[in-house]
Backbone as a printed PyTorch tensor [residue, N CA C, xyz], in Angstrom:
tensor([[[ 26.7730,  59.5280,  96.3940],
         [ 27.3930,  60.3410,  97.4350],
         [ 28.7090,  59.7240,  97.9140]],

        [[ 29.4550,  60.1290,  98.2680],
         [ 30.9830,  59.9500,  98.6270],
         [ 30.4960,  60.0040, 100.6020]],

        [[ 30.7640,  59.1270, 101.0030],
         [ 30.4880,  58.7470, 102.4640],
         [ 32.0540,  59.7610, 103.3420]],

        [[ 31.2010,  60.6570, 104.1090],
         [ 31.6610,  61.8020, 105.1470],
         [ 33.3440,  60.7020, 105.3830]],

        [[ 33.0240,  59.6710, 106.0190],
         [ 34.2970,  58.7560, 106.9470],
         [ 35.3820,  58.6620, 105.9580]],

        [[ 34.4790,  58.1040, 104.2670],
         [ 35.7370,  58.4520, 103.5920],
         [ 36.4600,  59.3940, 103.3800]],

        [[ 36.0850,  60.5680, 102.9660],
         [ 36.6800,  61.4830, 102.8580],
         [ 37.9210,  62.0380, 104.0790]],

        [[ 37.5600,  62.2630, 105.2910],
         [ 37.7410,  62.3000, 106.2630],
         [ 39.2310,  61.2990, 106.0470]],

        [[ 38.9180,  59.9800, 105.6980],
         [ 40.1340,  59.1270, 106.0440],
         [ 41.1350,  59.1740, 105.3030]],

        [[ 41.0540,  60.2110, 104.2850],
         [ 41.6240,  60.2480, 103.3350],
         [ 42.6790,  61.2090, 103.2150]],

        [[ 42.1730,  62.5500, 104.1620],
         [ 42.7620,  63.4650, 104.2320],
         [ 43.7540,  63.8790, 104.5850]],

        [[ 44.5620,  64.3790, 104.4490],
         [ 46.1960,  64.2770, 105.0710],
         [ 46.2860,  66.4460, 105.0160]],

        [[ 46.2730,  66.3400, 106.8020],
         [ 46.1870,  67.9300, 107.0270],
         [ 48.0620,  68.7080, 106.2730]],

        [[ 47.8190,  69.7190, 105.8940],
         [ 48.8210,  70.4150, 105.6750],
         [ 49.0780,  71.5980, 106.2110]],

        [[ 50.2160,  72.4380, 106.4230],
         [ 50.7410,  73.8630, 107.1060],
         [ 49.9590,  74.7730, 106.5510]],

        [[ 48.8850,  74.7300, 105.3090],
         [ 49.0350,  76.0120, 104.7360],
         [ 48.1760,  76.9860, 105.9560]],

        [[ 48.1310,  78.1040, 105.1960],
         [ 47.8360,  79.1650, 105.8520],
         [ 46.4020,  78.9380, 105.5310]],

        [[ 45.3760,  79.4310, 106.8340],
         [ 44.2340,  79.0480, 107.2590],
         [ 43.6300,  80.5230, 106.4250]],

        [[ 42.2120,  80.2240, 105.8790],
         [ 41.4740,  81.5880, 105.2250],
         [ 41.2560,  82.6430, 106.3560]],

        [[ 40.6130,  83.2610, 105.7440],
         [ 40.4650,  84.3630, 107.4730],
         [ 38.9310,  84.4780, 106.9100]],

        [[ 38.2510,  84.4750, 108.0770],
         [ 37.2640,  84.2250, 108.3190],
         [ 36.3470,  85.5910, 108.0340]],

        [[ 37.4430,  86.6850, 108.4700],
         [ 37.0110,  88.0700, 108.4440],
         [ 36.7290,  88.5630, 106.8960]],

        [[ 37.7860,  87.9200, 106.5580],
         [ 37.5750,  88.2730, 104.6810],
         [ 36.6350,  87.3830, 103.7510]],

        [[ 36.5340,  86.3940, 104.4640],
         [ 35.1090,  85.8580, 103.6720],
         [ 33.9320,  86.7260, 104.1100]],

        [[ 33.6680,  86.9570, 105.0170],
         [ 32.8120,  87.7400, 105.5120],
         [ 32.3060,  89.2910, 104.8720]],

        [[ 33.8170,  90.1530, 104.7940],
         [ 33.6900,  91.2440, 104.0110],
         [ 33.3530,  90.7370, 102.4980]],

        [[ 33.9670,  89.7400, 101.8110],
         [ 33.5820,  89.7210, 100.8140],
         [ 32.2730,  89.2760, 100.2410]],

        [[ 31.4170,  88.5370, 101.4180],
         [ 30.2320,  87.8610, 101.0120],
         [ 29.4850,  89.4980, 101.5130]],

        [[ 29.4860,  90.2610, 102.0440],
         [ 28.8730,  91.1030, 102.6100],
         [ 29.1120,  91.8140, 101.4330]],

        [[ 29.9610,  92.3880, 100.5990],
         [ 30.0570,  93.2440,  99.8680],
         [ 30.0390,  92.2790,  98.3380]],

        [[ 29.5220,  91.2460,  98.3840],
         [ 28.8610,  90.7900,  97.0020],
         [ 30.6720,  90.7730,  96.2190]],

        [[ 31.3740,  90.4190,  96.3880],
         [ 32.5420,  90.4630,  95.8960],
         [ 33.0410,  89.2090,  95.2460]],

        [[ 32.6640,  89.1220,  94.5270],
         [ 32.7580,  87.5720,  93.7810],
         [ 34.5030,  87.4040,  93.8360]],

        [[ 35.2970,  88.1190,  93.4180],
         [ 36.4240,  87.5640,  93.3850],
         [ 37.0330,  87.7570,  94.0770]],

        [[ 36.8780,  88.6240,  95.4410],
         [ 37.3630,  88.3700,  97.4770],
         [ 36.6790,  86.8790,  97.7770]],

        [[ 35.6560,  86.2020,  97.4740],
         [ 34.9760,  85.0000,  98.0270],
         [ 35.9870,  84.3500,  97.0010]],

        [[ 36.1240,  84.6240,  96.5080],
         [ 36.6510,  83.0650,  95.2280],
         [ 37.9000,  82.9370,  95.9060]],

        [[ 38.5370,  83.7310,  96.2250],
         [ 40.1770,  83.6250,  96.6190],
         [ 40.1850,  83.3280,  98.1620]],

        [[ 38.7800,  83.5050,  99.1300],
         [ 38.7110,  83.0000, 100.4420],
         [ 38.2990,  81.4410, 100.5950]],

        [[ 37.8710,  81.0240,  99.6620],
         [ 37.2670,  79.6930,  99.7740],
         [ 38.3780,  78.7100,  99.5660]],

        [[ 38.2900,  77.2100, 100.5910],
         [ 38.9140,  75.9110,  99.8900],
         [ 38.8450,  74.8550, 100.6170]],

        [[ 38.6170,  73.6910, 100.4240],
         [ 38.0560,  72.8130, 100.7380],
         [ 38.8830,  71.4000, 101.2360]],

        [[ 39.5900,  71.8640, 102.3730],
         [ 40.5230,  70.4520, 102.2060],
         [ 40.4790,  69.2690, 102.1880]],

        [[ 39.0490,  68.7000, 102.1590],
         [ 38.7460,  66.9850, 101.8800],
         [ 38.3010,  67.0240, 100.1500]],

        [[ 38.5160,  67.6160,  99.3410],
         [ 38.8520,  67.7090,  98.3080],
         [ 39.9930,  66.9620,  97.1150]],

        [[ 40.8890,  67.2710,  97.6410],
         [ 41.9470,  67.2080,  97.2080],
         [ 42.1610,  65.0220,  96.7380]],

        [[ 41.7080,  64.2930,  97.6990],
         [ 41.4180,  62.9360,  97.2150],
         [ 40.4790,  62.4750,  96.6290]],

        [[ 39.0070,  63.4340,  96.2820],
         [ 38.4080,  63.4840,  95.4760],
         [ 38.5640,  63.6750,  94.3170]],

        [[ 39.4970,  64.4590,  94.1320],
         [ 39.4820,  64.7290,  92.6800],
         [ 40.5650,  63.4060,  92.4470]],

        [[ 41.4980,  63.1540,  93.2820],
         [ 42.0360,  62.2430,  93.0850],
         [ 41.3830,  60.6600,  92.3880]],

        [[ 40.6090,  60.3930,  93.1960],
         [ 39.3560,  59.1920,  93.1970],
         [ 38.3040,  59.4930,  92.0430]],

        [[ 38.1360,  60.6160,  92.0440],
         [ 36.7920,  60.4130,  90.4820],
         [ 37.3530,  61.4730,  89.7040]],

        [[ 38.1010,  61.1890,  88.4610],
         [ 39.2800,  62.3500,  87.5750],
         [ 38.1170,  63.0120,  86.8440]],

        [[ 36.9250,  62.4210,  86.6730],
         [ 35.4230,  63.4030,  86.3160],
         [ 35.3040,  64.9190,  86.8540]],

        [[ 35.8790,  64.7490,  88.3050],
         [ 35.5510,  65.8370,  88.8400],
         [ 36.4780,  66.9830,  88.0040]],

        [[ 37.7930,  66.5780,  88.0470],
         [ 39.0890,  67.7860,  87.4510],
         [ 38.6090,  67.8160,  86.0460]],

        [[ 38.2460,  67.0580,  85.2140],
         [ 37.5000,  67.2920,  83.7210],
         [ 36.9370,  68.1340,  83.9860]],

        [[ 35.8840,  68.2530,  84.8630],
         [ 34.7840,  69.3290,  85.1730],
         [ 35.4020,  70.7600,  85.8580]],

        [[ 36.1330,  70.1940,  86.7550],
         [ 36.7390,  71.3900,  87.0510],
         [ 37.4750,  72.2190,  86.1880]],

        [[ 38.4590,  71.3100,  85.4080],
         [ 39.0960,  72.3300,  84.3550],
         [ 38.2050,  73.1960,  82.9850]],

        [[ 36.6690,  72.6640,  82.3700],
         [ 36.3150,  73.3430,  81.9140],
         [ 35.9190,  74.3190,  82.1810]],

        [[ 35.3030,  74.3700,  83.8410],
         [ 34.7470,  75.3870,  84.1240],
         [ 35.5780,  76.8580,  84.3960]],

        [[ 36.9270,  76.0520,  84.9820],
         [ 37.9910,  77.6050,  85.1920],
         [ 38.1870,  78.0090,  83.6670]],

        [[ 38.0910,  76.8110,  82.7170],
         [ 38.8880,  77.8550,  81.1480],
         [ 37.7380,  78.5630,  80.8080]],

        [[ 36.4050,  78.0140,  81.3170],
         [ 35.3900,  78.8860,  80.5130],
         [ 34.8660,  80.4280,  81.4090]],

        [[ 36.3970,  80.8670,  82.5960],
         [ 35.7310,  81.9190,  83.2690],
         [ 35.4290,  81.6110,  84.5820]],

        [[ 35.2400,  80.4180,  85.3620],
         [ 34.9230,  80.2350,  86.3630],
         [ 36.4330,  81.1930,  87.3790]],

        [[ 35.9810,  81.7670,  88.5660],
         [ 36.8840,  81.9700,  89.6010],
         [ 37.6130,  81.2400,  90.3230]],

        [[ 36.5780,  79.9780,  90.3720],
         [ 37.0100,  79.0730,  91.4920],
         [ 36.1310,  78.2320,  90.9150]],

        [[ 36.6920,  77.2890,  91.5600],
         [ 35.7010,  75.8040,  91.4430],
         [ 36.0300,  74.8730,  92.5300]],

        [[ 35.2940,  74.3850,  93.3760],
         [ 35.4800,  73.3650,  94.2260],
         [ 34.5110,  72.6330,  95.0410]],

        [[ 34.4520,  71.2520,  95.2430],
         [ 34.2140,  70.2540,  95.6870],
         [ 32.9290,  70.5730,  97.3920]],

        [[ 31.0850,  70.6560,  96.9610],
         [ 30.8290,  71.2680,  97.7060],
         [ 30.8550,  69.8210,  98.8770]],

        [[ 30.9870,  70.4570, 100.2480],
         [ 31.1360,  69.2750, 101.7600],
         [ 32.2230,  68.1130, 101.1170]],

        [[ 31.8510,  66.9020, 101.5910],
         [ 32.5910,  65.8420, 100.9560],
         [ 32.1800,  65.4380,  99.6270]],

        [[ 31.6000,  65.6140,  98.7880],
         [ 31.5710,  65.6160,  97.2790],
         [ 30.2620,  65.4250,  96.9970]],

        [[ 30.2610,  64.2300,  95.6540],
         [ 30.8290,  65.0450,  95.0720],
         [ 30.5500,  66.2930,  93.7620]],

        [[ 29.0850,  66.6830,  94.2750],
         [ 28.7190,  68.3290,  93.8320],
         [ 29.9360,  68.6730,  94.0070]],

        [[ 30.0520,  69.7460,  92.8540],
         [ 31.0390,  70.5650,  92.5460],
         [ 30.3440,  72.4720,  92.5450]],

        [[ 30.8110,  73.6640,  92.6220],
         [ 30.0980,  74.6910,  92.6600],
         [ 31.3890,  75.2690,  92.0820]],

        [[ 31.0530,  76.5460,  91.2560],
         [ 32.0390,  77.3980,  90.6340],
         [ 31.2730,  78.9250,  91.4650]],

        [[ 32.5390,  79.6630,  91.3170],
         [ 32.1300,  81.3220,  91.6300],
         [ 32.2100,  81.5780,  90.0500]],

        [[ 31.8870,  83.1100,  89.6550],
         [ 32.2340,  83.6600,  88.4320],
         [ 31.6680,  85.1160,  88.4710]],

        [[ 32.0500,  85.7700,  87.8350],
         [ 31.4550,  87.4420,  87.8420],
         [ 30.0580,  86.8970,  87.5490]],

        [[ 29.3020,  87.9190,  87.3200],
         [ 28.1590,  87.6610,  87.1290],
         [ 27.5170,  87.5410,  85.3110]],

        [[ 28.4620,  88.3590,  84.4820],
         [ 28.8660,  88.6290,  82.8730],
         [ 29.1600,  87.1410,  82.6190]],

        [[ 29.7820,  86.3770,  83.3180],
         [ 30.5100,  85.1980,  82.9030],
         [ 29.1970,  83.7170,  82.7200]],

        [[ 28.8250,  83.8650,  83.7870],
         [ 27.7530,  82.6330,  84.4150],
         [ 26.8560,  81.9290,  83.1710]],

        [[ 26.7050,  82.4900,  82.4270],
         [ 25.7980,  81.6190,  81.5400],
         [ 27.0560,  80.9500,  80.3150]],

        [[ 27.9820,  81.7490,  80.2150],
         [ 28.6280,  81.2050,  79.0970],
         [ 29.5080,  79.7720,  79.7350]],

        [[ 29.6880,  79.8330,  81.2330],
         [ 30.3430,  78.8620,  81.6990],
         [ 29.6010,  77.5830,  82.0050]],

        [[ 27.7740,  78.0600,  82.1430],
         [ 27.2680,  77.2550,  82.1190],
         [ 26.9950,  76.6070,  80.4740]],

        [[ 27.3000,  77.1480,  79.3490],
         [ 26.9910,  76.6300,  78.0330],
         [ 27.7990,  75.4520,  78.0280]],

        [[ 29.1760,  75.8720,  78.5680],
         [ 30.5280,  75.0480,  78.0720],
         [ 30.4750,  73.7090,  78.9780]],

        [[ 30.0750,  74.0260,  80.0050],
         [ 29.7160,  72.6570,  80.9530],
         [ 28.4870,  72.1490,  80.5490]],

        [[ 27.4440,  72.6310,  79.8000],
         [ 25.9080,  71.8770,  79.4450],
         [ 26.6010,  71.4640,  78.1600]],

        [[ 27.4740,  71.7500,  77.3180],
         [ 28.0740,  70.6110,  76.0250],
         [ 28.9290,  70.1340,  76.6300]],

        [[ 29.5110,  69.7660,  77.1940],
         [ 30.3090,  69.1250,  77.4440],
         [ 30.1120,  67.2860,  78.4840]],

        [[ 28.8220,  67.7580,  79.0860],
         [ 28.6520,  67.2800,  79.5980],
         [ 27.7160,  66.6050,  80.1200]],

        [[ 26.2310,  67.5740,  79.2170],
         [ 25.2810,  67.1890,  79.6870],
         [ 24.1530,  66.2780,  79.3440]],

        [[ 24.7590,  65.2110,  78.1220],
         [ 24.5350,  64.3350,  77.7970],
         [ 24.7380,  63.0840,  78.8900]],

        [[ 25.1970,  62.8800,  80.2490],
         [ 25.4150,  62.2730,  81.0250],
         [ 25.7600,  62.7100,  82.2780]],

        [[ 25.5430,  64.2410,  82.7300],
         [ 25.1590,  65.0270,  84.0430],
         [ 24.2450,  65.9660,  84.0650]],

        [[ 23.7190,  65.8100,  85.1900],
         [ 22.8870,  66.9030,  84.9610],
         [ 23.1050,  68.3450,  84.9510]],

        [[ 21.9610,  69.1150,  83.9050],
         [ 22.4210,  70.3200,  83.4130],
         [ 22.6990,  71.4030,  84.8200]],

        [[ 23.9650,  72.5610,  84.4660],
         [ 24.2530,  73.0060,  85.5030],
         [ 22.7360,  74.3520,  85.3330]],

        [[ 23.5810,  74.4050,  86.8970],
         [ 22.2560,  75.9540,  87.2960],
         [ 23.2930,  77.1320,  87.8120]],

        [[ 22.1320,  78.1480,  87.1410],
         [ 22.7620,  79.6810,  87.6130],
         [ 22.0190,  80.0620,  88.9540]],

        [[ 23.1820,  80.2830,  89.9870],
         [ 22.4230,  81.3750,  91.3250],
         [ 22.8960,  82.0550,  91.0950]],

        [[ 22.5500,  83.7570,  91.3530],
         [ 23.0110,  84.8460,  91.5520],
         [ 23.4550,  84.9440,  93.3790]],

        [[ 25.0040,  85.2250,  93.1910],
         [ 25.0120,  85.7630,  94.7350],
         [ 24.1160,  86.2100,  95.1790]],

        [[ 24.2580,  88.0940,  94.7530],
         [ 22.9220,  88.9850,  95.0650],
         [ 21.3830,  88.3650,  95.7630]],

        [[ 20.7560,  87.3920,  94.9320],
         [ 19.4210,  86.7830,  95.4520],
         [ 19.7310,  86.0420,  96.8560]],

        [[ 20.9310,  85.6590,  96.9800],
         [ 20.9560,  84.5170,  98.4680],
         [ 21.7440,  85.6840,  99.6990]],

        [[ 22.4340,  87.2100,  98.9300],
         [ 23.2820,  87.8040, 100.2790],
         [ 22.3260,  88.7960, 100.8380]],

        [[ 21.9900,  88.0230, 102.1210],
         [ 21.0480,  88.8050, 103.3390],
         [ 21.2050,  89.0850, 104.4090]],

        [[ 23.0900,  88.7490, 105.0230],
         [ 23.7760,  88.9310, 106.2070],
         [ 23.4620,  90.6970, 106.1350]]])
């Protein structure tokens, strides 16, 4: 586990423009995989991937193999991808060769089963 303080100390805030809260909302409500993918991001991230380059390996297979998004779940360093729902197993193939000789194998959730707002 990557310790909360580090992360935290690491972080260096920036101007960007803040998600809207309203549109994660519509999009988790309406099962919208690619309104959530484009609302999500994680700003104690960004020195993570810095600090373990495992993570961006991982990250970059998963966006070429289809992923929406990919990012860094709390302070690390689990990683979670969005993806249509057509996509999810083939992105999980490309990350179980790639990788799963020394991580453990990834898992499929379906949005749908967890959206109950």
């Amino acid at each position: 586990p990557v310790p909360v303080a580090w992360a935290f100390q690491q972080w260096i805030p920036t101007p960007e423009q803040k998600p809207s809260l309203d549109a994660f909302l519509t999009a988790l409500h309406g099962a919208d995989v690619q309104a959530l993918a484009s609302s999500l991001r994680n700003d104690l991230e960004a020195p993570l991937f810095a600090k373990f380059p495992l993570l961006g390996m991982i990250r970059r297979v998963l966006l070429e193999a289809g992923a929406l998004a990919v990012h860094v779940s709390g302070s690390g360093p689990s990683l979670f991808a969005l993806s249509p729902p057509e996509k999810a197993q083939v992105i999980a193939e490309n990350y179980n060769l790639a990788f799963s000789q020394f991580l453990p194998e990834a898992k499929i959730f379906q949005m749908s089963q967890y959206t109950t707002i």
